[in-house]
CSV table of C-alpha atoms in Angstrom, one decimal:
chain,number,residue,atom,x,y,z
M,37,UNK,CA,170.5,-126.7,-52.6
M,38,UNK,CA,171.6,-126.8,-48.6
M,39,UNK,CA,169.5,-129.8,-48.3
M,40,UNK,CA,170.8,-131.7,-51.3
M,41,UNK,CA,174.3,-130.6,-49.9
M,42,UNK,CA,173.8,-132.1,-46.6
M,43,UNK,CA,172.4,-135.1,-48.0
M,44,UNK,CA,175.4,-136.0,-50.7
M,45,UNK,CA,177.6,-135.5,-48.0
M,46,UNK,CA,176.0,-137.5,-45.3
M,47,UNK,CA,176.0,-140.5,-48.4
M,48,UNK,CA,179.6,-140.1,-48.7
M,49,UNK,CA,180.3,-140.4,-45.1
M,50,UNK,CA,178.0,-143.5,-45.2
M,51,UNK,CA,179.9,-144.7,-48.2
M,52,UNK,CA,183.2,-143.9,-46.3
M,53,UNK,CA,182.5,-145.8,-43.0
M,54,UNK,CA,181.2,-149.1,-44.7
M,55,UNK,CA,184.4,-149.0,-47.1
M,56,UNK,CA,186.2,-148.7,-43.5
M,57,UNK,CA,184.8,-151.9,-42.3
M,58,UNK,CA,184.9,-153.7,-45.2
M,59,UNK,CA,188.3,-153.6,-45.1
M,60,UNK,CA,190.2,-156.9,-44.5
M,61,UNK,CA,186.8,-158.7,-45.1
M,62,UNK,CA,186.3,-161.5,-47.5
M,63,UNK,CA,185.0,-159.2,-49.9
M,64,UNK,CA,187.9,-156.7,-50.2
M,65,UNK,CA,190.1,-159.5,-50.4
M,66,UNK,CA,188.5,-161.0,-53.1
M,67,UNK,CA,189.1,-157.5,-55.3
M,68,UNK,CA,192.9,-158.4,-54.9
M,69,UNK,CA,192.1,-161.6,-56.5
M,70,UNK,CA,191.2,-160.9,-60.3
M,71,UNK,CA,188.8,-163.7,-61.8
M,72,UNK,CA,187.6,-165.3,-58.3
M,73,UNK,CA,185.6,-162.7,-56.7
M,74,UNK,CA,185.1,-165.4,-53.5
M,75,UNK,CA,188.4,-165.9,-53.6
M,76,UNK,CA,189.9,-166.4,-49.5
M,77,UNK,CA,193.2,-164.6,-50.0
M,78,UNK,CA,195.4,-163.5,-47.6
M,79,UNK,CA,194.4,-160.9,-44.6
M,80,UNK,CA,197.7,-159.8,-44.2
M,81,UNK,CA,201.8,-160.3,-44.3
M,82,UNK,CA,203.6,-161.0,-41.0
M,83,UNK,CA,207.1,-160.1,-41.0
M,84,UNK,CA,209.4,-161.7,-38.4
M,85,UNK,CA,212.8,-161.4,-37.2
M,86,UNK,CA,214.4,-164.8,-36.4
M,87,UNK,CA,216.5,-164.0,-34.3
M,88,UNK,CA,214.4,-162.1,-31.9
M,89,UNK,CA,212.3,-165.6,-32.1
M,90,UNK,CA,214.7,-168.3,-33.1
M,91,UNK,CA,212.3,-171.7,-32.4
M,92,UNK,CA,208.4,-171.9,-33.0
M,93,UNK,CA,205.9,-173.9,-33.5
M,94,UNK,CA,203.9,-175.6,-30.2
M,95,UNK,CA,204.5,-178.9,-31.0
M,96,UNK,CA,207.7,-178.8,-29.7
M,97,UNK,CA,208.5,-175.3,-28.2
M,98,UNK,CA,206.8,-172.6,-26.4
M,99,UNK,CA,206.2,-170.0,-28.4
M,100,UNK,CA,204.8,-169.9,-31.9
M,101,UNK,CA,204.1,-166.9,-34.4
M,102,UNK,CA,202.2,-164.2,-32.9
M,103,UNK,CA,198.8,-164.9,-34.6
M,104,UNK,CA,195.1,-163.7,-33.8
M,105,UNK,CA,192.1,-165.9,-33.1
M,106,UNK,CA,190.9,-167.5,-36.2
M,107,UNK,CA,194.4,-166.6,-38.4
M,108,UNK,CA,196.1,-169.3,-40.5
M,109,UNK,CA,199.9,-170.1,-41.5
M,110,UNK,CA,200.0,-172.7,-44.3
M,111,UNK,CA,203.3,-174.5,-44.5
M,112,UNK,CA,204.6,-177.2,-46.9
M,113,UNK,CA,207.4,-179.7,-46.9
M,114,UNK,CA,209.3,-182.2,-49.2
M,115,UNK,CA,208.3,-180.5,-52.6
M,116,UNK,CA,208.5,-179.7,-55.1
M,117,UNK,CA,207.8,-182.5,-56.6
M,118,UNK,CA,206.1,-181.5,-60.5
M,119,UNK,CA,203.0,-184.0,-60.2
M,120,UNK,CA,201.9,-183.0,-57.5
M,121,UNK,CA,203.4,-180.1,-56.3
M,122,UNK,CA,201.7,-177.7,-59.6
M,123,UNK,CA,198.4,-179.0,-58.7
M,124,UNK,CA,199.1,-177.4,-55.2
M,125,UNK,CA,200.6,-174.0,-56.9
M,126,UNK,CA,197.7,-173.8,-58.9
M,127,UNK,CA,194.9,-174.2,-56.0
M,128,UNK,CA,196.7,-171.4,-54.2
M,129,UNK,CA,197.1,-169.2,-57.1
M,130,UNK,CA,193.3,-170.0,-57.3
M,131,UNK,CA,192.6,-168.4,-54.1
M,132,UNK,CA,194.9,-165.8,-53.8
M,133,UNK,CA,196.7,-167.8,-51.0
M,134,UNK,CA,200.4,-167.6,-50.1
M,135,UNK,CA,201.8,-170.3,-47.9
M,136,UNK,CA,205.5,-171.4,-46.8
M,137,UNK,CA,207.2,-174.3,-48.5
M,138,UNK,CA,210.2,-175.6,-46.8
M,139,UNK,CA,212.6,-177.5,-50.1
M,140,UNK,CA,214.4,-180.6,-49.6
M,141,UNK,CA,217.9,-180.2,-51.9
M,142,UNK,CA,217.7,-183.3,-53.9
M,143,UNK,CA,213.6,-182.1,-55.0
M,144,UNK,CA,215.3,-178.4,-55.7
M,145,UNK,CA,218.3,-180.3,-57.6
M,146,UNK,CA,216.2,-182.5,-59.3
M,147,UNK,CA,213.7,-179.7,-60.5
M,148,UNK,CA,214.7,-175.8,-60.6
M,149,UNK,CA,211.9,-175.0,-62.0
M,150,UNK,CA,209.3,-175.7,-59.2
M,151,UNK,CA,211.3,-173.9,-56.6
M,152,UNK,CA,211.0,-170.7,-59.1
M,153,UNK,CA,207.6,-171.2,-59.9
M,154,UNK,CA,206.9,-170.9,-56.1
M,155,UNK,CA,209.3,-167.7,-56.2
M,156,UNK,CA,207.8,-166.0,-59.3
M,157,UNK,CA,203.9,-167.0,-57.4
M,158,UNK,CA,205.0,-164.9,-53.9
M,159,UNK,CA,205.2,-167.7,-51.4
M,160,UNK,CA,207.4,-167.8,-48.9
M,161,UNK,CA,210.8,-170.8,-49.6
M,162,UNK,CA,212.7,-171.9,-46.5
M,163,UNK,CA,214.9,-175.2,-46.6
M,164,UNK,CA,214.3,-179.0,-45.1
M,165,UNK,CA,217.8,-180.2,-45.5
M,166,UNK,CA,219.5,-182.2,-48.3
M,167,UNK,CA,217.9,-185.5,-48.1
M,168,UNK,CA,215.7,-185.6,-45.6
M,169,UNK,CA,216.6,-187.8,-42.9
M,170,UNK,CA,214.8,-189.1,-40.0
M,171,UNK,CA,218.0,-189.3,-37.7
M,172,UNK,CA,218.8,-185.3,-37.2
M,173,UNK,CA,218.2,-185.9,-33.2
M,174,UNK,CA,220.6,-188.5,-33.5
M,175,UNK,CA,223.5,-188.1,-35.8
M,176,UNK,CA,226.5,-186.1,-35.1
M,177,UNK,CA,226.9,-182.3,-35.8
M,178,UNK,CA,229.1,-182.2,-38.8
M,179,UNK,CA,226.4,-184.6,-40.4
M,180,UNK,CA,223.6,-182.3,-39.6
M,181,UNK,CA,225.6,-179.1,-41.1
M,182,UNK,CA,226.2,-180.9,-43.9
M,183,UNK,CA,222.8,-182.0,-44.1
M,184,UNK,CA,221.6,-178.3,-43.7
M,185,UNK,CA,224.2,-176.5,-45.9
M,186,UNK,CA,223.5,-178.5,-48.8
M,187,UNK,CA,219.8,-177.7,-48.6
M,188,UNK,CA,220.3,-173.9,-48.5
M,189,UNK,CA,222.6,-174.6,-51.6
M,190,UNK,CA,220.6,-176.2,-54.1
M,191,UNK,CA,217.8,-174.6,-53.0
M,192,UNK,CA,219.5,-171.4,-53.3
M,193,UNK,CA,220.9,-172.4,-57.1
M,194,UNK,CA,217.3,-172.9,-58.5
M,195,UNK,CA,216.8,-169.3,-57.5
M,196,UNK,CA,217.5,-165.8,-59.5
M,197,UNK,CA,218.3,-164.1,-56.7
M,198,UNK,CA,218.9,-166.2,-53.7
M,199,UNK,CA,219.9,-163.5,-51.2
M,200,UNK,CA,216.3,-161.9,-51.8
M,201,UNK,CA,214.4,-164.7,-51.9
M,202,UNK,CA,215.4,-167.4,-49.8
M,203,UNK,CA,213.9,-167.2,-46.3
M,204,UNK,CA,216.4,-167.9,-43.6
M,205,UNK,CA,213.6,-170.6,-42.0
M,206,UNK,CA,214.4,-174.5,-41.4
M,207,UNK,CA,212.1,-177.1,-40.8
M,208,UNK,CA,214.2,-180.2,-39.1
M,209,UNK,CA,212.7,-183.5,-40.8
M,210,UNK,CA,210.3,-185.5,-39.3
M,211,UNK,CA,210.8,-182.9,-36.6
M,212,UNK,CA,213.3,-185.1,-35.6
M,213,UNK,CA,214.4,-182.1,-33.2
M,214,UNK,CA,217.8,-182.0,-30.9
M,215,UNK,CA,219.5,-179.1,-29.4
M,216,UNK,CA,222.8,-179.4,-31.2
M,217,UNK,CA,221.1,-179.0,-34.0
M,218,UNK,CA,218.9,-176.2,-32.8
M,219,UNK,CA,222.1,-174.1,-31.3
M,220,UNK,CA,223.9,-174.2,-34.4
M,221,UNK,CA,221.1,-173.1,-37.0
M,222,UNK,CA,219.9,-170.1,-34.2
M,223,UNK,CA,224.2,-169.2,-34.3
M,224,UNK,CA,223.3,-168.5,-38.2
M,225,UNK,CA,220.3,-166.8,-37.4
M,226,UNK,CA,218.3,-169.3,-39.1
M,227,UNK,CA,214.5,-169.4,-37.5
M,228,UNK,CA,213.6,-173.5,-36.6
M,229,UNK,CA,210.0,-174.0,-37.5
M,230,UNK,CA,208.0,-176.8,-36.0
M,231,UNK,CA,204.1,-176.7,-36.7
M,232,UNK,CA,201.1,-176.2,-34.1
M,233,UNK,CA,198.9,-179.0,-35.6
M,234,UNK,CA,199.7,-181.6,-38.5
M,235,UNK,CA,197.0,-183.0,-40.8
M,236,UNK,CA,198.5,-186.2,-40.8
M,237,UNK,CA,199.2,-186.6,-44.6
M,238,UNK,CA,202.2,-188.6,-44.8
M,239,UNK,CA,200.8,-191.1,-43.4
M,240,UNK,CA,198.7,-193.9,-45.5
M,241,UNK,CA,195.1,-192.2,-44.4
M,242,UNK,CA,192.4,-191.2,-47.2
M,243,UNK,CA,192.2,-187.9,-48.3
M,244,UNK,CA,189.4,-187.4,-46.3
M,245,UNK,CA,190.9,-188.3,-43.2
M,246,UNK,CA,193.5,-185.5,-44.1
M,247,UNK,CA,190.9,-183.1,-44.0
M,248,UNK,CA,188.9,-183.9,-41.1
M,249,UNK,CA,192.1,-183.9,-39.3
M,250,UNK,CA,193.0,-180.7,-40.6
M,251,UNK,CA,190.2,-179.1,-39.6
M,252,UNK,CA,189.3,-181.0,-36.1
M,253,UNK,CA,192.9,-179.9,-34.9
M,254,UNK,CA,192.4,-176.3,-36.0
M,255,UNK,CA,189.0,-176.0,-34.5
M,256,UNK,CA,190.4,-177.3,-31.7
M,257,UNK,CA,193.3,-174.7,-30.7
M,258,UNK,CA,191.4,-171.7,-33.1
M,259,UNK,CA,194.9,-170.7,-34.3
M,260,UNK,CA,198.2,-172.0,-35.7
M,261,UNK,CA,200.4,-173.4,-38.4
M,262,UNK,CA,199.4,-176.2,-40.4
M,263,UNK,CA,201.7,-178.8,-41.6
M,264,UNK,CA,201.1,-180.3,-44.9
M,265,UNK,CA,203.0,-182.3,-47.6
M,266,UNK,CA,203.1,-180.8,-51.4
M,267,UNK,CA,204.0,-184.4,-52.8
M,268,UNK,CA,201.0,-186.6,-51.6
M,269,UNK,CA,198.0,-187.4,-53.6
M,270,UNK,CA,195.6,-187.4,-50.6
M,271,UNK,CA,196.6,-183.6,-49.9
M,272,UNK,CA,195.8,-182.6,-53.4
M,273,UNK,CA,193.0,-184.1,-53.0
M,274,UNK,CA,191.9,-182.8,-49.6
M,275,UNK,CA,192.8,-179.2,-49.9
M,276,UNK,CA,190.5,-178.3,-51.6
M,277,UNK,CA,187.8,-179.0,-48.7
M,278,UNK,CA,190.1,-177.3,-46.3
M,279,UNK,CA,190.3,-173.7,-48.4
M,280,UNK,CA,186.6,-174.5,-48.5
M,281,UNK,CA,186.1,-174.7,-45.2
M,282,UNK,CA,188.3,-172.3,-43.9
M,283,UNK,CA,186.6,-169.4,-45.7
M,284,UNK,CA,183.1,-170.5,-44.6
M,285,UNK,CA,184.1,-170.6,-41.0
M,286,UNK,CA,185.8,-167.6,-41.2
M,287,UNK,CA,189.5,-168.4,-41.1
M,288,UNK,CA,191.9,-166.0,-42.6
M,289,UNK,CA,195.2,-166.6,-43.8
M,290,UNK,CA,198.7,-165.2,-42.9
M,291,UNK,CA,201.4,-164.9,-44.8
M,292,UNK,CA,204.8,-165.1,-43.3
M,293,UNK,CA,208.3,-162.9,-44.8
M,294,UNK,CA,211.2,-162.7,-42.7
M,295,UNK,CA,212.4,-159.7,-41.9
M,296,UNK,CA,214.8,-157.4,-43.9
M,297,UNK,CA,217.2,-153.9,-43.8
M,298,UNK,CA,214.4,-152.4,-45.7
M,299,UNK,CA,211.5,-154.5,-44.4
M,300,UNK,CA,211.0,-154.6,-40.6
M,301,UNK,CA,209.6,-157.2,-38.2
M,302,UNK,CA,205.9,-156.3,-37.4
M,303,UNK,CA,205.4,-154.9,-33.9
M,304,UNK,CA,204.8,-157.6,-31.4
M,305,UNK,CA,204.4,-158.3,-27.4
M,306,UNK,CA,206.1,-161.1,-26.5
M,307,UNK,CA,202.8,-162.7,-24.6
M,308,UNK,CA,201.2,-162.4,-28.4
M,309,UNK,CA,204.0,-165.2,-29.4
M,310,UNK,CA,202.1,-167.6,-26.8
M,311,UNK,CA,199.1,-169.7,-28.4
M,312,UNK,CA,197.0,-169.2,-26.2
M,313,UNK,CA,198.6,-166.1,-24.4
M,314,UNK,CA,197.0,-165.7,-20.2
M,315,UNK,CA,194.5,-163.0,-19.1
M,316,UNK,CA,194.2,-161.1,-15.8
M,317,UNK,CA,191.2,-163.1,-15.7
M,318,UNK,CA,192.7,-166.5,-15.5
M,319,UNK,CA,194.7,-167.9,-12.6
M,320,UNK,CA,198.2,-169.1,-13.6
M,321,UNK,CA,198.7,-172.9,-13.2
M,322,UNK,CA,201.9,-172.8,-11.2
M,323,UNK,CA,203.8,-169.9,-9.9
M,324,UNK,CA,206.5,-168.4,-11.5
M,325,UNK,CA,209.8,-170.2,-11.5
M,326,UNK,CA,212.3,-168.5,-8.9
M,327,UNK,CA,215.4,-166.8,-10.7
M,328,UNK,CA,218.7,-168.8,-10.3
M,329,UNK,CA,221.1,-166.5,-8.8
M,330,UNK,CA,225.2,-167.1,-9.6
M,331,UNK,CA,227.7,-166.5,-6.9
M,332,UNK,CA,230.9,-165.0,-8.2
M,333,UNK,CA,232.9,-166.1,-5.7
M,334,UNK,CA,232.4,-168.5,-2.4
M,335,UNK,CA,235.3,-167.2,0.1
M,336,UNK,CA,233.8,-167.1,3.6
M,337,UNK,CA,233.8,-163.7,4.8
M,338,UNK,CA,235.7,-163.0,8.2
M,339,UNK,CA,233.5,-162.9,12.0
M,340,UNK,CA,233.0,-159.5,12.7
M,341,UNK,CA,235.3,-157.7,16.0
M,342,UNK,CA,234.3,-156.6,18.5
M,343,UNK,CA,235.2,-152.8,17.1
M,344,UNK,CA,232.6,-153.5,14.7
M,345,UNK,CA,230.1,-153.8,16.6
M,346,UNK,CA,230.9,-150.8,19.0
M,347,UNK,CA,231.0,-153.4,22.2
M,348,UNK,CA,233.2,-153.3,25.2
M,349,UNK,CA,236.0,-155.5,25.5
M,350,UNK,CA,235.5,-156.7,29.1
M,351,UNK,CA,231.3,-158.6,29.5
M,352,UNK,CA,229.6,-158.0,32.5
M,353,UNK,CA,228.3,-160.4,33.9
M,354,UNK,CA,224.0,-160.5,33.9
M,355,UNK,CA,224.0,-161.8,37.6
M,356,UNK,CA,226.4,-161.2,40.7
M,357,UNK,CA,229.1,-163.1,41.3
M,358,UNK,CA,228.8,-165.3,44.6
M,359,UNK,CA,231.3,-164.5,47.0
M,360,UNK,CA,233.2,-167.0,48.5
M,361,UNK,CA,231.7,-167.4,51.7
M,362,UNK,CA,228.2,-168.3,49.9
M,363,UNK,CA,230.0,-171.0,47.7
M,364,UNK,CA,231.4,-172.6,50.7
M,365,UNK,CA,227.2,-173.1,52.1
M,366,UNK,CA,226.3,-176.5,49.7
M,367,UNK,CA,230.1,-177.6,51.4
M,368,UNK,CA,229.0,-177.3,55.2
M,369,UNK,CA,225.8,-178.3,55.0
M,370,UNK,CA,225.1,-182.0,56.8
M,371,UNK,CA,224.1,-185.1,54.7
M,372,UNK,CA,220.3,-186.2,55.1
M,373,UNK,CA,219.8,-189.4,57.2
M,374,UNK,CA,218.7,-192.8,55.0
M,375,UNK,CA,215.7,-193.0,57.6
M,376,UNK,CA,214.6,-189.7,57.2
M,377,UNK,CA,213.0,-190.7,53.7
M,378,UNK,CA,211.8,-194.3,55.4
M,379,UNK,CA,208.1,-195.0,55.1
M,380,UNK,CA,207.1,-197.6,57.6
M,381,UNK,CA,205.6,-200.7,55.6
M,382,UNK,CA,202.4,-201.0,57.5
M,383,UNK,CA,201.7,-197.3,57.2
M,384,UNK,CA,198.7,-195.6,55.4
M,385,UNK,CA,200.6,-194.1,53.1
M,386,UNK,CA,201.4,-197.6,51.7
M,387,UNK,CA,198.1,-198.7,51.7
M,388,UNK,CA,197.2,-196.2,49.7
M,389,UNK,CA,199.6,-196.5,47.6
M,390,UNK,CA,199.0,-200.0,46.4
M,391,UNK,CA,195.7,-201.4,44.4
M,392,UNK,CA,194.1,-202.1,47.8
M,393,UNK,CA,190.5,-200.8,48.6
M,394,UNK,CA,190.2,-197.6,50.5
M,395,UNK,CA,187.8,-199.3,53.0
M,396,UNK,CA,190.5,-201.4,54.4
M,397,UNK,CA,192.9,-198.6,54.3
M,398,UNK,CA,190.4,-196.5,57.0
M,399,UNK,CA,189.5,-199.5,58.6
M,400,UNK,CA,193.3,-199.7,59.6
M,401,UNK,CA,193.4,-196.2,60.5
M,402,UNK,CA,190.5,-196.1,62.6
M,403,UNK,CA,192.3,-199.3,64.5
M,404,UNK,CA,195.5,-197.8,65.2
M,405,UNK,CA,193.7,-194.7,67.0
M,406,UNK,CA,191.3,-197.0,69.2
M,407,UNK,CA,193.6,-197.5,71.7
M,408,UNK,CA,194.7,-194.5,72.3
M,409,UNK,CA,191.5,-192.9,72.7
M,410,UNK,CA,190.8,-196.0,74.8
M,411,UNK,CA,193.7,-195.3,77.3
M,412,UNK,CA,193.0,-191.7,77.8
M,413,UNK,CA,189.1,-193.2,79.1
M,414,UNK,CA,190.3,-195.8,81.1
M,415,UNK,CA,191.2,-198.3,78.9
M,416,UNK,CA,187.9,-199.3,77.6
M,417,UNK,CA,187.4,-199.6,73.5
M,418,UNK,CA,185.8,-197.0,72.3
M,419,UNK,CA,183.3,-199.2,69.8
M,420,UNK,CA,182.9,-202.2,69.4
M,421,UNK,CA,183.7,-202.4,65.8
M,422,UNK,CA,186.6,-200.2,66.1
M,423,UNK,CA,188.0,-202.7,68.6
M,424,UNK,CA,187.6,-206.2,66.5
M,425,UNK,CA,189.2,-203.8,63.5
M,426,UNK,CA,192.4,-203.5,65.8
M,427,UNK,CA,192.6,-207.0,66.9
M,428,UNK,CA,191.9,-208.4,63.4
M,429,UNK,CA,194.4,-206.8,61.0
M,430,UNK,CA,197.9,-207.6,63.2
M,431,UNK,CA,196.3,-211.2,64.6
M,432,UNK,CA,196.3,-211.7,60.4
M,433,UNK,CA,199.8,-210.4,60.2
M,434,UNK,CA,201.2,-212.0,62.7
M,435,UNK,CA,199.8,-215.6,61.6
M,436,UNK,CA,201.3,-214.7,57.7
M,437,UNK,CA,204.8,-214.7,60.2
M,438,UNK,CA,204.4,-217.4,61.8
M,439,UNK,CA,204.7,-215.1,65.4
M,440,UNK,CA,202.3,-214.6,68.1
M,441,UNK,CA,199.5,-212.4,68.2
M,442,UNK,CA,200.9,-210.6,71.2
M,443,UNK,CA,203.8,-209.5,68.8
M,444,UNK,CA,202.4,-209.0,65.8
M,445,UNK,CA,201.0,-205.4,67.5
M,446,UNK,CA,204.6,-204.5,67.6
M,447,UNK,CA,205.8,-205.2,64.2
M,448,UNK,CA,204.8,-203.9,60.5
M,449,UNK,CA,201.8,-204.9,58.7
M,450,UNK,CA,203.1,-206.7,55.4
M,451,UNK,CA,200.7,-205.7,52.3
M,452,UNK,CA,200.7,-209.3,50.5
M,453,UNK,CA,198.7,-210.0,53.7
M,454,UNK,CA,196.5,-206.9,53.6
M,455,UNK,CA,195.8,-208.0,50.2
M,456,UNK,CA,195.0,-211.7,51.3
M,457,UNK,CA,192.3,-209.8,53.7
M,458,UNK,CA,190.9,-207.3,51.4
M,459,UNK,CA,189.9,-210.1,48.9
């Protein structure tokens, strides 16, 4: 009897753990779904507040609903329209699905009926203006109220109970988006819904187009909200493929309620409002943008005192002061001579100084100490070589003057003449 105990309880927990799991599965949301037990249903309900998150949707803005990898938002616009629009109703119904249709006011006018029909079903109704026109980024304010007003109205008159059931969410048409626009429906606290990925539908494409558009684009970011039409044939006729594939690549579907006095908005960060939101383990493509900082007022404030800074009033000074006498030095002192900074022209200095060769530079050094060393021997040249260099550099200058040799000892050497030689 222990045994068998043990063993029908360790069953149960069994049974208990796998009922855990299955949880939110396919299967368990198929049991929700009378009569279609592969139904795809919803995974759960998102409630948002829009005021907390006034514009989403990252076709146009930053932030978009805070869904998990693989979650889908279905949205609709420009219904209901009956031929269409119930074939729609129906497939959803089919499948358990709830999705957000955004009414145009002449559709909800023109037929009640559809808008309570999507009321009665448990989808979620927001508005898409009164007439839907393509010019909302372009035409003045007061137009664009009007335009809005009139779509919460009708929409709002096809209802039982308007206050309960209209969501306060606005899709502008043709996302034809502007910030006028955008301030004034965010004053009413009316949440501005763009899309993260269209399917293409109004557009004259097939049907299958639709789909493989549908499906490319949500492979492609793994997460979002879809933007379909309820009043085109080729998304009747493609939506069917989509539900299909969505459940057999494991999409799930989210359903969006705004948030109420009684009903509050799910628990979010605000990174899980980011598609794709950034990890520790991914660098950040620019750094963050530097806080603009306002001055209140732009007075110059008055130079600090002295007092202030706890300084003397009288500087002293870093170096002595000169006394009198040693100012009155640079005063006495003579002025040089103009000859004392005279280099003769003939000198070595100059030959050096000019593009001549060295050699004839030495040889006209070695001549200008030959007879010296020859008068303190007797008066005899000392070599040869030395003597010819002494005789030939001033007979040269003297002929470039036109003087005699005997004179040409006793002047300069001119350089255009050393030159002359040296070449």
């Amino acid at each position: 009897m222990i045994g068998s105990g043990v063993v029908f309880r360790t069953r149960s927990w069994i049974v208990l753990c796998l009922g855990m799991l299955a949880i939110g599965s396919p299967a368990a949301l198929a049991a929700e779904c009378p009569g279609h037990p592969d139904a795809l249903g919803i995974s759960r309900t998102l409630v948002v507040d829009p005021r907390e998150h006034p514009l989403i949707g990252t076709m146009q803005y930053r932030e978009t609903l805070p869904l998990k990898d693989h979650e889908v938002v279905l949205t609709f616009d420009d219904g209901p329209l009956p031929k269409y629009s119930n074939q729609i109703l129906k497939m959803l119904d089919d499948e358990c699905i709830k999705a957000t249709f955004f009414i145009i006011g002449q559709q909800a006018k023109a037929n009640p009926e559809g808008v309570r029909k999507l009321i009665a079903a448990g989808h979620t109704v927001g508005t898409h203006s009164m007439n839907h026109p393509l010019t909302f980024d372009r035409m003045p304010i007061e137009k664009a109220e009007a335009e809005i007003d009139g779509g919460i109205a009708w929409t709002s008159a096809a209802m039982t109970d308007p206050s309960k059931q209209l969501a306060p969410f606005f899709r502008i048409p043709g996302l034809m988006r502007a910030e006028g626009v955008e301030s004034h429906l965010i004053s009413r606290g009316i949440q501005v819904w763009s899309a993260d990925f269209p399917a293409d539908d109004w557009r004259h494409v097939s049907s299958d187009r639709v789909y493989q558009l549908a499906m490319q684009r949500l492979e492609a970011k793994g997460k979002g909200i879809l933007l379909l039409h309820d009043i085109q044939a080729r998304t009747v006729a493609a939506l069917p493929r989509i539900i299909r594939d969505l459940k057999a690549k494991g999409y799930r579907i989210v359903h969006v309620v705004p948030a109420t006095a009684d009903r509050p908005a799910t628990p979010t960060t605000a990174v899980e409002w980011l598609l794709h939101p950034p990890t520790e383990t991914v660098p950040i493509a620019r750094w963050p943008r530097v806080p603009g900082f306002t001055f209140m007022q732009t007075a110059t404030l008055p130079a600090p005192a002295l007092a202030d800074l706890n300084a003397q009033a009288v500087h002293q000074p870093l170096l002595p002061r000169r006394t009198k006498a040693q100012m009155d030095v640079a005063s006495t002192l003579p002025v040089p001579g103009r000859d004392l900074f005279a280099i003769p022209e003939g000198s070595v200095e100059v030959l050096l100084s000019t593009t001549l060769s060295r050699r004839a530079a030495t040889r006209l050094a070695m001549a200008s100490q030959t007879p010296r060393a020859a008068k303190s021997k007797g008066g005899k040249p000392h070599a040869p070589g030395a003597a010819h260099a002494a005789h030939g550099a001033p007979k040269h200058a003297a002929q470039a003057k036109g003087t005699s040799p005997k004179g040409a000892a006793s002047h300069p050497t001119r350089v255009a003449s050393l030159k002359k030689r040296a070449q």
